[in-house]
mmCIF file of C-alpha atoms and ligand atoms in Angstrom:
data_model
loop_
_atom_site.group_PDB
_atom_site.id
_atom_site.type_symbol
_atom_site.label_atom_id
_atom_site.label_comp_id
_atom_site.label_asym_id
_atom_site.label_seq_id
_atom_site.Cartn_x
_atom_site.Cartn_y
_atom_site.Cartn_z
ATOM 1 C CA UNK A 180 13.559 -21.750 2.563
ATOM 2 C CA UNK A 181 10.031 -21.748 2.843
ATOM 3 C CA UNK A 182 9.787 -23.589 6.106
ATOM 4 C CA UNK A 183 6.290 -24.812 6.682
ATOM 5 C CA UNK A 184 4.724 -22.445 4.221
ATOM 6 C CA UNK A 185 3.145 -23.989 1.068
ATOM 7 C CA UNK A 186 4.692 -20.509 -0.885
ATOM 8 C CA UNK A 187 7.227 -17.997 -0.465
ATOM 9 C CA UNK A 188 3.931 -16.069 -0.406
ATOM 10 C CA UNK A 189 2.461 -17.495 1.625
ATOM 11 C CA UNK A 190 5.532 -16.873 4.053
ATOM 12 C CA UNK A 191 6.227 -13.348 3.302
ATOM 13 C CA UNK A 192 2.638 -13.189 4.521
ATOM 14 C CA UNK A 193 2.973 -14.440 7.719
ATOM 15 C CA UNK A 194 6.043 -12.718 7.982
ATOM 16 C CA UNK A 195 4.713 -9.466 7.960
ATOM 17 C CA UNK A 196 4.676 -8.751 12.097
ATOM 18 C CA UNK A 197 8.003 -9.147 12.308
ATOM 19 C CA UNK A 198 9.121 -7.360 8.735
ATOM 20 C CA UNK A 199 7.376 -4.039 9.960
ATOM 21 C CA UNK A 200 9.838 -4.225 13.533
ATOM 22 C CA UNK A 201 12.741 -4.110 11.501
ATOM 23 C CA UNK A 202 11.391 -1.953 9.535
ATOM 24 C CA UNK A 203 10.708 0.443 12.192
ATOM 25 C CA UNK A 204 13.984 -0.286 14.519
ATOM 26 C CA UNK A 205 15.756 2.726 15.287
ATOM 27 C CA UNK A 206 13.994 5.067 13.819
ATOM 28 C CA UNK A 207 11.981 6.912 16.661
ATOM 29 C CA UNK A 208 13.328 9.623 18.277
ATOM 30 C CA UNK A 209 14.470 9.477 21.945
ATOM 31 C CA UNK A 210 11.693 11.909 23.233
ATOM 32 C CA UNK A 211 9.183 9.079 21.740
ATOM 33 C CA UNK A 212 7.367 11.700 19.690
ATOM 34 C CA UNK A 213 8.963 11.856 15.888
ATOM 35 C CA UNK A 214 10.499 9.463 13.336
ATOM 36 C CA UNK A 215 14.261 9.613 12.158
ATOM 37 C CA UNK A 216 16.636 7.894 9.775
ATOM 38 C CA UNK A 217 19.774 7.741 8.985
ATOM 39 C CA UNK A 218 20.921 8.047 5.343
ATOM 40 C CA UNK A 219 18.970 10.586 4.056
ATOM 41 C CA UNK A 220 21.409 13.068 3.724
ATOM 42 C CA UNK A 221 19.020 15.808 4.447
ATOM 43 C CA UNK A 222 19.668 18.200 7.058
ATOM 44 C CA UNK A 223 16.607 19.536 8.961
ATOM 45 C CA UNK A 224 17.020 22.976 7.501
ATOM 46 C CA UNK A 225 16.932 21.742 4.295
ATOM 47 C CA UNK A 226 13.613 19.543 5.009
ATOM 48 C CA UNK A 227 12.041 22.641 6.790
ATOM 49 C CA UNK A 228 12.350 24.625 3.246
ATOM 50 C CA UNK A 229 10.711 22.313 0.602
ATOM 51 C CA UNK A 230 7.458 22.867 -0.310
ATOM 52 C CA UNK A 231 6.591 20.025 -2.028
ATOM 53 C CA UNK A 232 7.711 16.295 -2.718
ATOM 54 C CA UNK A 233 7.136 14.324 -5.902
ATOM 55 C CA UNK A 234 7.177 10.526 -5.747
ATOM 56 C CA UNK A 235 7.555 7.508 -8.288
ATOM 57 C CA UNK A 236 7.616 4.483 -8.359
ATOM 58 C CA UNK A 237 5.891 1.684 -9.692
ATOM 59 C CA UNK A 238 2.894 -1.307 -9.470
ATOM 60 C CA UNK A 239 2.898 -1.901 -5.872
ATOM 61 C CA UNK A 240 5.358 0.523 -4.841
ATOM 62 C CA UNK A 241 2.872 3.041 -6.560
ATOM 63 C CA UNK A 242 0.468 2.602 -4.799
ATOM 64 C CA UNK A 243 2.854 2.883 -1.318
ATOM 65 C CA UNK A 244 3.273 6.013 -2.658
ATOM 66 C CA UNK A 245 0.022 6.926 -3.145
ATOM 67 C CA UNK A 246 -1.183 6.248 0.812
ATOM 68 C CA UNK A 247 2.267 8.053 1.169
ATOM 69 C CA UNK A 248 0.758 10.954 -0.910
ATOM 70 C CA UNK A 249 -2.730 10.782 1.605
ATOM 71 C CA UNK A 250 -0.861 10.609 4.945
ATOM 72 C CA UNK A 251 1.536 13.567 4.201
ATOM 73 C CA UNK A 252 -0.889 16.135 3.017
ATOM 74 C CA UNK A 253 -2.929 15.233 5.817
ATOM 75 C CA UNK A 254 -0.601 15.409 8.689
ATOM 76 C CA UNK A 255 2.597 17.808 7.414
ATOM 77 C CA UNK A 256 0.332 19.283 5.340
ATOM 78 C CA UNK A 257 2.976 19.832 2.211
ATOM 79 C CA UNK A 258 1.273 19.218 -1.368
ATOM 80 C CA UNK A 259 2.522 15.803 -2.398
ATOM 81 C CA UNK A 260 2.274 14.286 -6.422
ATOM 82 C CA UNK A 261 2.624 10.765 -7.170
ATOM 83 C CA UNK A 262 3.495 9.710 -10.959
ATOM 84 C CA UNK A 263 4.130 6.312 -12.582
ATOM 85 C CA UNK A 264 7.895 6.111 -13.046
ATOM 86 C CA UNK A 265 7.610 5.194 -16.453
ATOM 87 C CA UNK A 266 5.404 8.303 -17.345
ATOM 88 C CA UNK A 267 7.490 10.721 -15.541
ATOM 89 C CA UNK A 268 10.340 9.623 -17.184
ATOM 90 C CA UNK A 269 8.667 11.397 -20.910
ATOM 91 C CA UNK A 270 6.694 13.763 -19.920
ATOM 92 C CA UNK A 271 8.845 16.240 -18.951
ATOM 93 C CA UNK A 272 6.699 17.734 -16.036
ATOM 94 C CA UNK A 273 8.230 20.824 -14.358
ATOM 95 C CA UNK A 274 9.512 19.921 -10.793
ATOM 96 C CA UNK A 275 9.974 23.008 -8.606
ATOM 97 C CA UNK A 276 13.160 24.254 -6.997
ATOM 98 C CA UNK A 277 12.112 23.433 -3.339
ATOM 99 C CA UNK A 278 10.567 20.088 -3.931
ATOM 100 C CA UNK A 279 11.704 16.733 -2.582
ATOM 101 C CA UNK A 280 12.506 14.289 -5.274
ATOM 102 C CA UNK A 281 11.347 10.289 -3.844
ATOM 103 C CA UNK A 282 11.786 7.020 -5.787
ATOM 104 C CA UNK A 283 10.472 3.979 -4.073
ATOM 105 C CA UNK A 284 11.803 0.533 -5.608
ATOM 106 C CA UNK A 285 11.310 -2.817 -3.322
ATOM 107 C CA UNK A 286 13.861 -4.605 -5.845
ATOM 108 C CA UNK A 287 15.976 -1.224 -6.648
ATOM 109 C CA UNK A 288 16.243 -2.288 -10.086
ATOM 110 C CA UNK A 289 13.446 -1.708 -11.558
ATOM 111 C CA UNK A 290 14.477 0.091 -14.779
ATOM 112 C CA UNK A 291 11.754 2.358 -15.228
ATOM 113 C CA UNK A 292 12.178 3.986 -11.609
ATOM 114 C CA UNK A 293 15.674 4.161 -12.594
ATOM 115 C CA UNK A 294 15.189 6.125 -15.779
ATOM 116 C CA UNK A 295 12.811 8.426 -13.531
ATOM 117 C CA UNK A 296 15.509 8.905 -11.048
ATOM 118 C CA UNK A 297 18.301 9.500 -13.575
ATOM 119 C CA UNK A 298 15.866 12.592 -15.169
ATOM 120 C CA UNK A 299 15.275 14.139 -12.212
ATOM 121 C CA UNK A 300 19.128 13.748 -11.555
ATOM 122 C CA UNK A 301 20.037 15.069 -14.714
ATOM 123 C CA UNK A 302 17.684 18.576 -14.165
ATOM 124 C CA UNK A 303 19.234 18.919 -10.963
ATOM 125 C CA UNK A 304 17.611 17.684 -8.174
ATOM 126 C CA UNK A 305 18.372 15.833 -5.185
ATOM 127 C CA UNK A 306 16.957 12.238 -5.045
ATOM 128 C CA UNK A 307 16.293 9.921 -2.202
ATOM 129 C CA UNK A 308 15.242 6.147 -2.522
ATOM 130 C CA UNK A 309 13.032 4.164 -0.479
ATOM 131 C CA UNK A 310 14.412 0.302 -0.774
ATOM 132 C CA UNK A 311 14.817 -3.180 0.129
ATOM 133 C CA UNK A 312 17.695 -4.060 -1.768
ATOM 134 C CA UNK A 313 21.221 -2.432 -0.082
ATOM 135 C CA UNK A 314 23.137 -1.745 -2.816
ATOM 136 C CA UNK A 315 20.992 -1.940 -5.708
ATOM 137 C CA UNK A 316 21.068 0.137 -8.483
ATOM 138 C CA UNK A 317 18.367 2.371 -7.213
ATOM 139 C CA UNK A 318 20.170 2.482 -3.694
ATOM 140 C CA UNK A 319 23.556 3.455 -5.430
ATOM 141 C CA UNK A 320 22.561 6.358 -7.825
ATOM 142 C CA UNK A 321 20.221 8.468 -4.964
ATOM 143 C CA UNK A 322 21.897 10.596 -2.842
ATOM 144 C CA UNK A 323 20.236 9.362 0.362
ATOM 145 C CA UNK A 324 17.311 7.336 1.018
ATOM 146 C CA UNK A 325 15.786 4.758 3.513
ATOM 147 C CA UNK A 326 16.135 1.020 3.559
ATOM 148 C CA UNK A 327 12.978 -1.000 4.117
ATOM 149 C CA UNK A 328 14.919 -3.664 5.807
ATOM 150 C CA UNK A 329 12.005 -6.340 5.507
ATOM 151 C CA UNK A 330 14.689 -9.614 4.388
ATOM 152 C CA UNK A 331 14.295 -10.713 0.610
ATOM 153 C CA UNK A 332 11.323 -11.259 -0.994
ATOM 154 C CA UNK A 333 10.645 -14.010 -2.989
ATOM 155 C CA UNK A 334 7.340 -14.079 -3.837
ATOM 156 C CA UNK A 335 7.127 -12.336 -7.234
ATOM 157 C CA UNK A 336 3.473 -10.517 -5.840
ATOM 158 C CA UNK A 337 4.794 -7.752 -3.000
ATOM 159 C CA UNK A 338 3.508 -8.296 0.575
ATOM 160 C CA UNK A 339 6.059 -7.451 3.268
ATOM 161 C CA UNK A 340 7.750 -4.626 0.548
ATOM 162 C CA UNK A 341 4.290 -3.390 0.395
ATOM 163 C CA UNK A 342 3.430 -3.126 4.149
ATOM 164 C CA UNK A 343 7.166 -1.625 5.016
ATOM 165 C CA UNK A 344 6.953 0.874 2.431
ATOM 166 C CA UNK A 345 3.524 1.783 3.763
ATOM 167 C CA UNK A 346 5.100 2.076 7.355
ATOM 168 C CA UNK A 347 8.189 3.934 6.017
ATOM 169 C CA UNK A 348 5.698 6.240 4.083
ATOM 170 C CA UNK A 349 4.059 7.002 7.459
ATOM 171 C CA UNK A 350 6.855 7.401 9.400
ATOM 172 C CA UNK A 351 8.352 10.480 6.953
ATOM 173 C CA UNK A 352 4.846 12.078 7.331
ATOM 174 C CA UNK A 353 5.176 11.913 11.187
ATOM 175 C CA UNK A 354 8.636 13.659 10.542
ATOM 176 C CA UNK A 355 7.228 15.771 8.448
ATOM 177 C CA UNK A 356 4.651 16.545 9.985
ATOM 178 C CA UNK A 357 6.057 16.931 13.623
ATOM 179 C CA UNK A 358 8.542 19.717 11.665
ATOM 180 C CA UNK A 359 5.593 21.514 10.990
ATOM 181 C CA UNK A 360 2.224 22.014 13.027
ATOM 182 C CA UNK A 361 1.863 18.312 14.757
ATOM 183 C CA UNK A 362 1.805 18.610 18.771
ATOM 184 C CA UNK A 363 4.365 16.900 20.448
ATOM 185 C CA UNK A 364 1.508 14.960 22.386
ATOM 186 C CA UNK A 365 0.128 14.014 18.751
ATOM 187 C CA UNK A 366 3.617 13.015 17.834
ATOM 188 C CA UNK A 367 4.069 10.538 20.298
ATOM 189 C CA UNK A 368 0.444 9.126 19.589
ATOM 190 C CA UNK A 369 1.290 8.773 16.457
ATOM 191 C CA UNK A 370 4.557 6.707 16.917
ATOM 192 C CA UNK A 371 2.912 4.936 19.236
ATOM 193 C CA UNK A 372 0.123 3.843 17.517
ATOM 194 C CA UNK A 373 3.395 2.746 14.124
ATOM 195 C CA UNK A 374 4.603 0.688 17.200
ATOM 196 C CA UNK A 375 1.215 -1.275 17.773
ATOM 197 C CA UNK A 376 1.051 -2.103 14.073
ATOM 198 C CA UNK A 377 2.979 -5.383 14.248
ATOM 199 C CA UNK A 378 0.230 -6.700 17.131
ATOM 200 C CA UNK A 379 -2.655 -5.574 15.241
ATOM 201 C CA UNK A 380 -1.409 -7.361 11.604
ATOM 202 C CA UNK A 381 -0.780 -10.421 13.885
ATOM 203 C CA UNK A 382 -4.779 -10.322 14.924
ATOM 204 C CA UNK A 383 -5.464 -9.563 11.351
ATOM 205 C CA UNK A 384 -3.249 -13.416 10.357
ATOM 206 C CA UNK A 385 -4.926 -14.867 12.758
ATOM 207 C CA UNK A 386 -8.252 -14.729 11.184
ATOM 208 C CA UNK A 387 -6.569 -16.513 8.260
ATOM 209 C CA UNK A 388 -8.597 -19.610 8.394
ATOM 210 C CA UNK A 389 -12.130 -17.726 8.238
ATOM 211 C CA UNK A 390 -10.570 -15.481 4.963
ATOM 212 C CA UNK A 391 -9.649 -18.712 3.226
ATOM 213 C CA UNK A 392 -13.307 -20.223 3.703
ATOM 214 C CA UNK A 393 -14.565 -17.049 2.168
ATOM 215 C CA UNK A 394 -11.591 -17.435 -0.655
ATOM 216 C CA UNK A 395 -13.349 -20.153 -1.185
ATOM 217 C CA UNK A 396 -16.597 -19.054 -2.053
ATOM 218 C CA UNK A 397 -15.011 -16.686 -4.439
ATOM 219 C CA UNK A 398 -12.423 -18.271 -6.318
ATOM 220 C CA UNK A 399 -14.398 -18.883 -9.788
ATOM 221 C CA UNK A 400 -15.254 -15.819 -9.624
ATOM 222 C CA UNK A 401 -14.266 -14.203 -13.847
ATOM 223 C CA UNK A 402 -14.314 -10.437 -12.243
ATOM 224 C CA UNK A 403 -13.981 -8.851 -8.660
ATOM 225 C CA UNK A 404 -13.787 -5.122 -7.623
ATOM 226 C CA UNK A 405 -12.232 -3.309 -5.215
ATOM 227 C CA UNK A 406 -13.497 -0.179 -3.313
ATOM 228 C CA UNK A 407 -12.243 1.863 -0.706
ATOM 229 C CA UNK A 408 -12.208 5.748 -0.063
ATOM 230 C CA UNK A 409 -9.502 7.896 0.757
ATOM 231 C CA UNK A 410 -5.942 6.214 2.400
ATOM 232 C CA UNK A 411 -7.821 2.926 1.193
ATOM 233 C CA UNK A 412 -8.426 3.649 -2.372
ATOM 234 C CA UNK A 413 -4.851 2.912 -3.215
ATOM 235 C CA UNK A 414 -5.485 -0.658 -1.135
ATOM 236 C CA UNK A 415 -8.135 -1.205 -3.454
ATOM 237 C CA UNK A 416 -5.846 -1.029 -6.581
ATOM 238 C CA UNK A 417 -3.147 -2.803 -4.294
ATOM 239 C CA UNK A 418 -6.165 -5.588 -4.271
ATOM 240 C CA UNK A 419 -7.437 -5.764 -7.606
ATOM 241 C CA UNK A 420 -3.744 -5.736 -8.092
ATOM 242 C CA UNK A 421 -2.436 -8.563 -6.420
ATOM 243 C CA UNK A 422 -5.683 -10.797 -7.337
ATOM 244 C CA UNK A 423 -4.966 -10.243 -10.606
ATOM 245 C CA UNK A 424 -1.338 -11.372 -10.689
ATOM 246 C CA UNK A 425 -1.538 -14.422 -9.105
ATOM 247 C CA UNK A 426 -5.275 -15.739 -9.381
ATOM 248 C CA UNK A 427 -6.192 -14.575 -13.053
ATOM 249 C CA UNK A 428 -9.494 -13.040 -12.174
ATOM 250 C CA UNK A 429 -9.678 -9.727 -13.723
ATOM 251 C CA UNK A 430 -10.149 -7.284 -11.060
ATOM 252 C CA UNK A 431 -10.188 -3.822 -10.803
ATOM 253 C CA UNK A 432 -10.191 -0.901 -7.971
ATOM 254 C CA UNK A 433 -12.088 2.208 -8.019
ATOM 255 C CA UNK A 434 -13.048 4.910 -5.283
ATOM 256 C CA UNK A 435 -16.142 3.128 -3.963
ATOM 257 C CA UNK A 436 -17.960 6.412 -4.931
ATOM 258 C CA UNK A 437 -17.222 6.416 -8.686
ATOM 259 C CA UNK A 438 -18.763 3.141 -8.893
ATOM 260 C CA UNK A 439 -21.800 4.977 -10.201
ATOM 261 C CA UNK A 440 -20.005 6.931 -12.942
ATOM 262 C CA UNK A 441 -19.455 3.737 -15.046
ATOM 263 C CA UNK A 442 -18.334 0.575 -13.565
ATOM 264 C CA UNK A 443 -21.379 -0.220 -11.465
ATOM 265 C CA UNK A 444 -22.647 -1.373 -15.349
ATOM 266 C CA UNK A 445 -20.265 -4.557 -14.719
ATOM 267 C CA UNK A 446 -22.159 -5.504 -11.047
ATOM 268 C CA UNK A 447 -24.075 -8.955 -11.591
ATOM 269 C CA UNK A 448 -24.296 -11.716 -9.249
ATOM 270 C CA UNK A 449 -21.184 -13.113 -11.301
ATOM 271 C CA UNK A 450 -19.227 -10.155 -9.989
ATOM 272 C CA UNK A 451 -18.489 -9.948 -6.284
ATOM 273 C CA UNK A 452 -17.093 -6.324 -4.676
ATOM 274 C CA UNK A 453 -14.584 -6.346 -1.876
ATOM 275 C CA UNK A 454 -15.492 -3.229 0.193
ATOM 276 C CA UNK A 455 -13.283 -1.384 2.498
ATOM 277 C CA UNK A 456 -15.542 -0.062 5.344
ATOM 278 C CA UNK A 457 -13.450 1.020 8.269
ATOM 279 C CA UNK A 458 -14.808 2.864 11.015
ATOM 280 C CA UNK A 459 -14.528 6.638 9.842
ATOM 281 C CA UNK A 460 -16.176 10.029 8.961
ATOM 282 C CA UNK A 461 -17.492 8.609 5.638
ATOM 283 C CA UNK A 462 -18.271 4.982 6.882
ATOM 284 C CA UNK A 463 -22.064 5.613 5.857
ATOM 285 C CA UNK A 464 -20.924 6.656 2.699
ATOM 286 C CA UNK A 465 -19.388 3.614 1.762
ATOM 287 C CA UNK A 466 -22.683 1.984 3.417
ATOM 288 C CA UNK A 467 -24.730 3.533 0.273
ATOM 289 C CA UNK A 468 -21.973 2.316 -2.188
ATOM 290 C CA UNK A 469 -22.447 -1.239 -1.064
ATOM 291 C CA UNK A 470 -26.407 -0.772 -0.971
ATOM 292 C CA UNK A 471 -26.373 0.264 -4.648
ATOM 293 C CA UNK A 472 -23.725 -2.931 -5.328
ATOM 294 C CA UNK A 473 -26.402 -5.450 -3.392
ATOM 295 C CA UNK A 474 -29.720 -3.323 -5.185
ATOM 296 C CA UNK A 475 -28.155 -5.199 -8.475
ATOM 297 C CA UNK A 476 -27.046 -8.696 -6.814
ATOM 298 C CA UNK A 477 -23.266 -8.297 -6.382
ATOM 299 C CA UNK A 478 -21.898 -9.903 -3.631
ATOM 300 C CA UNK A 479 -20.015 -7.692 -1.230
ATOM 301 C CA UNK A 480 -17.786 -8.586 1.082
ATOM 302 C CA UNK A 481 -16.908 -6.105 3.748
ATOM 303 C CA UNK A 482 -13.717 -5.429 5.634
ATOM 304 C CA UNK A 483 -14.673 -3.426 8.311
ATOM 305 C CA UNK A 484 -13.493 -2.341 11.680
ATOM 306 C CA UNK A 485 -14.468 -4.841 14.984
ATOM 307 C CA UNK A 486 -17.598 -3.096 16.377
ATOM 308 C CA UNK A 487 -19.060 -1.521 13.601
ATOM 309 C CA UNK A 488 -22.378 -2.472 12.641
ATOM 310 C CA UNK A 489 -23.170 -2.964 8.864
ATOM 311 C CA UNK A 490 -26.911 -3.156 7.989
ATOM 312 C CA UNK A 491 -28.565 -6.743 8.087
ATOM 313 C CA UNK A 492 -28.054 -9.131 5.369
ATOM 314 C CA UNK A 493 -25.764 -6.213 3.354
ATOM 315 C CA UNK A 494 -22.589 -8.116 3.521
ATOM 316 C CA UNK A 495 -22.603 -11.701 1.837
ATOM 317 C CA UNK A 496 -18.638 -11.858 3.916
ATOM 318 C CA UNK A 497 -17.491 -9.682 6.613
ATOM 319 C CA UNK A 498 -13.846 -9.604 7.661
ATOM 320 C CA UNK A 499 -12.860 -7.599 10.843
ATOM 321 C CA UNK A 500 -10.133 -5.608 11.222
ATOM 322 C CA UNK A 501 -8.787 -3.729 14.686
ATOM 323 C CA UNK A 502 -9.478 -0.235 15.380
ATOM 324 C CA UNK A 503 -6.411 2.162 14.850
ATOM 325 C CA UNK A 504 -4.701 4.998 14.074
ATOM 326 C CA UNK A 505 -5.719 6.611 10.478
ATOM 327 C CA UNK A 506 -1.793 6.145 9.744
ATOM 328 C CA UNK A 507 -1.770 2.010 10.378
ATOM 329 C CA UNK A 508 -5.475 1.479 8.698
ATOM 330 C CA UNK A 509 -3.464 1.363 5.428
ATOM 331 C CA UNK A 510 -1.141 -1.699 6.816
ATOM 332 C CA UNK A 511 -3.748 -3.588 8.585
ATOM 333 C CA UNK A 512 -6.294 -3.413 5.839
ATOM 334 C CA UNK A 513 -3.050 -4.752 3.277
ATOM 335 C CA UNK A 514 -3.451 -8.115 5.267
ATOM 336 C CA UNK A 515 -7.383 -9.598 4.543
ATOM 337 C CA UNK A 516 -6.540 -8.452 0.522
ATOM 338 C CA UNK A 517 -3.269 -10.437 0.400
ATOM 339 C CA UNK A 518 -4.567 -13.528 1.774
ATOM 340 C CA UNK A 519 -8.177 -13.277 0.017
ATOM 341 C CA UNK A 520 -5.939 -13.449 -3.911
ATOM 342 C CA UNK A 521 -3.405 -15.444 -1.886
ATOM 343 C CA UNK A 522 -6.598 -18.409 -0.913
ATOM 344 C CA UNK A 523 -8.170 -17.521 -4.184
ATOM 345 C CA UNK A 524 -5.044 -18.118 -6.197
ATOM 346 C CA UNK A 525 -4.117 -21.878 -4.523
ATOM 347 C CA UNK A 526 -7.965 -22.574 -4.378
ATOM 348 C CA UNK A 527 -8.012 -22.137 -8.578
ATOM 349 C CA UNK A 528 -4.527 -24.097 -8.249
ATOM 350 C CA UNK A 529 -1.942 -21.585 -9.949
ATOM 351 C CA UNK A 530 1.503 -21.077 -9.242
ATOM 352 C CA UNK A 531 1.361 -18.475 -6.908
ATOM 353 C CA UNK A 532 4.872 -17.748 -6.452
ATOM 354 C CA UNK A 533 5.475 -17.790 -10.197
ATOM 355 C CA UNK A 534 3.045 -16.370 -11.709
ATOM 356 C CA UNK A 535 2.640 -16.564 -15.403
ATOM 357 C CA UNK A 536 4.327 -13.559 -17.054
ATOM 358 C CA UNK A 537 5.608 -11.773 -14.713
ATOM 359 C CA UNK A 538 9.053 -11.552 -13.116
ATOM 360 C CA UNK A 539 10.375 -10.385 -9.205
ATOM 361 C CA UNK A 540 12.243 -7.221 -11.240
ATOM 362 C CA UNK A 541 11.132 -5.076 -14.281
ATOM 363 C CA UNK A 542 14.597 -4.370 -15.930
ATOM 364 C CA UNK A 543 13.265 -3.828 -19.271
ATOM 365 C CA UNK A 544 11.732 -0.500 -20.405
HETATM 366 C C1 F6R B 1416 3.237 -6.461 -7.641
HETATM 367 C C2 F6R B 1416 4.642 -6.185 -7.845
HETATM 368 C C3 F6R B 1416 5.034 -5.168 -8.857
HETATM 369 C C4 F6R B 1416 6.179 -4.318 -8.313
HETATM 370 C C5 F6R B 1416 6.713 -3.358 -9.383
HETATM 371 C C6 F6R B 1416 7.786 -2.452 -8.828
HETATM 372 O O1 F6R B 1416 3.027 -7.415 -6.654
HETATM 373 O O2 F6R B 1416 5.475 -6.760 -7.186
HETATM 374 O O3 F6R B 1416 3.965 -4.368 -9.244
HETATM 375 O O4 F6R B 1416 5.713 -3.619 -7.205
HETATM 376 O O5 F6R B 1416 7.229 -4.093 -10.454
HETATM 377 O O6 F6R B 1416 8.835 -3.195 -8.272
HETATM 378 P P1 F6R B 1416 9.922 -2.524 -7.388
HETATM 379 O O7 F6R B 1416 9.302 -2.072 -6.111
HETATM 380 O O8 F6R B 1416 10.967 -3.585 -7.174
HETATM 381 O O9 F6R B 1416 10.462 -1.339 -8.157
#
């Protein structure tokens, strides 16, 4: 039931603290300083000698596996390719002998991540699942895999899948990683910091009253963009994303610094751009993105890290985020975008758990 929630959504939401503990239960080693998990069949041998991995999946889980993609090349270092389930399926793209063969399905029965793992079956490889559902199709046909373990979800637009496949994501690049050149000292950072992710979301929910105000301001909005840089970019297609589902506004999420090979021809003051500006080694990048965005009157409204000054009068709406790890940023930066469509969506009064069109699983090609 949805308790005192207004949506499954909306509950899923809230939910999120305690999805990413049981997410997470378990599966840290005893010395503190790597991840581990149970059913992936894998022995560490066999891990130590792929080269590669290959992921698909798709919509939301897509973009999992694109921060996925980020956080493994930069901490195990191992070259990492992401494809849309549905295009890997035809186009026949040459997978090498050593490489790691990932599906990642919330539902598990989403037929076109199916299809994807059957062909990569069928040549050969080994495949390994990430999902929610125990026993779903998905679940059944890979030879190993990890369970999100996050409860059902209801809502048809992903938020607790999202996050936990984001956490599970960075938990295989710690174990990657920590088979490879990561310290043990940086190991245990690292798992530490996974740990602290359910208390910094929680900080992020609590600002949920300030986020729907600025909902507010937005919601008849006919376009919004996303931007973010680097682990981020994929949140700003998660955003554009989930605004679009549920709200209706078209919305759509670019690097913030390709805005000026096309799309900044869209920025008016009838087009608002959510920004991504955390704390980082190209934060005053992303400060001359949104300068160009305000030099043609588009609104911009910032989520940035606590502390970090943005220029005066740049942001119309600032929302602050905690300081963290470079492998959480991805989780706690998921929360302001899922209740800013979230607000927008009940503020322009649609069925937010329903939305029109769509359905929780894609089992048609
Ligand atoms: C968006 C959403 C969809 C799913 C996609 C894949 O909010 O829910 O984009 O992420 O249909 O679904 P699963 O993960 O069940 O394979």
């Amino acid at each position: 039931s949805k308790g005192d929630y207004a949506h499954f959504m909306e509950k899923e939401i809230f939910e999120q603290p305690a999805a990413l503990e049981n997410a997470m239960r378990g599966r840290f080693a005893a010395d503190g300083s790597t991840a581990q998990f149970g059913g992936l069949n894998v022995t560490a041998s066999e891990f130590r000698h792929i080269d590669r991995l290959m992921f698909c999946a798709c919509g939301t889980a897509w973009h999992a596996c694109l921060v996925t993609e980020h956080l493994i090349e930069r901490f195990a270092r191992l070259p990492v390719e992401v494809d849309y389930a549905s295009e890997f399926r035809y186009r026949n793209t040459p997978l090498g002998s050593n490489t790691l063969f990932f599906v990642m399905s919330q539902s598990g029965e989403t037929i076109d991540t199916l299809a994807a793992l059957r062909e990569a079956k069928r040549k050969g490889h080994r495949v390994l699942a990430i999902s929610n559902v125990v026993g779903s199709s998905i679940a059944r046909e890979a030879d190993g895999g990890i369970y999100q373990h996050v409860g059902p979800e209801i809502g048809v637009a992903s938020t607790k899948a999202f996050t936990s496949q984001l956490l599970i994501g960075a938990m295989m690049a710690l174990y990657l990683a920590r088979m490879r050149d990561m310290s043990f000292t940086d190991g245990v950072q690292f798992a530490n910091a996974l740990k602290a992710a359910p208390d910094l979301v929680r900080r992020v929910l609590d600002q949920a009253p300030n986020i729907r105000e600025i909902a507010k301001r937005y919601a008849q909005s006919t376009d919004m963009l996303f931007l973010g840089r680097l682990s981020l970019f994929p949140l700003a297609l998660e955003g554009a994303l989930k605004l679009k589902e549920i709200s209706y506004i078209h919305a759509e999420g670019y690097p913030a610094a390709e805005m000026k090979h096309g799309p900044i021809a869209l920025i008016s003051e009838r087009c608002p751009s959510v920004f991504f500006a955390p704390a980082g080694e190209i934060f005053n990048k992303i400060v001359s993105s949104m300068q160009e965005i305000k030099a043609r009157k588009g609104a911009v409204i910032a989520i940035t890290t606590e502390g970090m000054q943005l220029p005066a009068g740049l942001a119309n709406d600032v929302i602050e985020i905690p300081a963290c790890h470079e492998a959480v940023l991805p989780i706690v930066a998921a929360i302001p975008i899922q209740l800013l469509s979230y607000y927008i969506a009940v503020e322009r009064g649609c069925d937010v758990d329903k939305p029109r069109n769509l359905a929780k699983s894609v089992t048609v090609e």
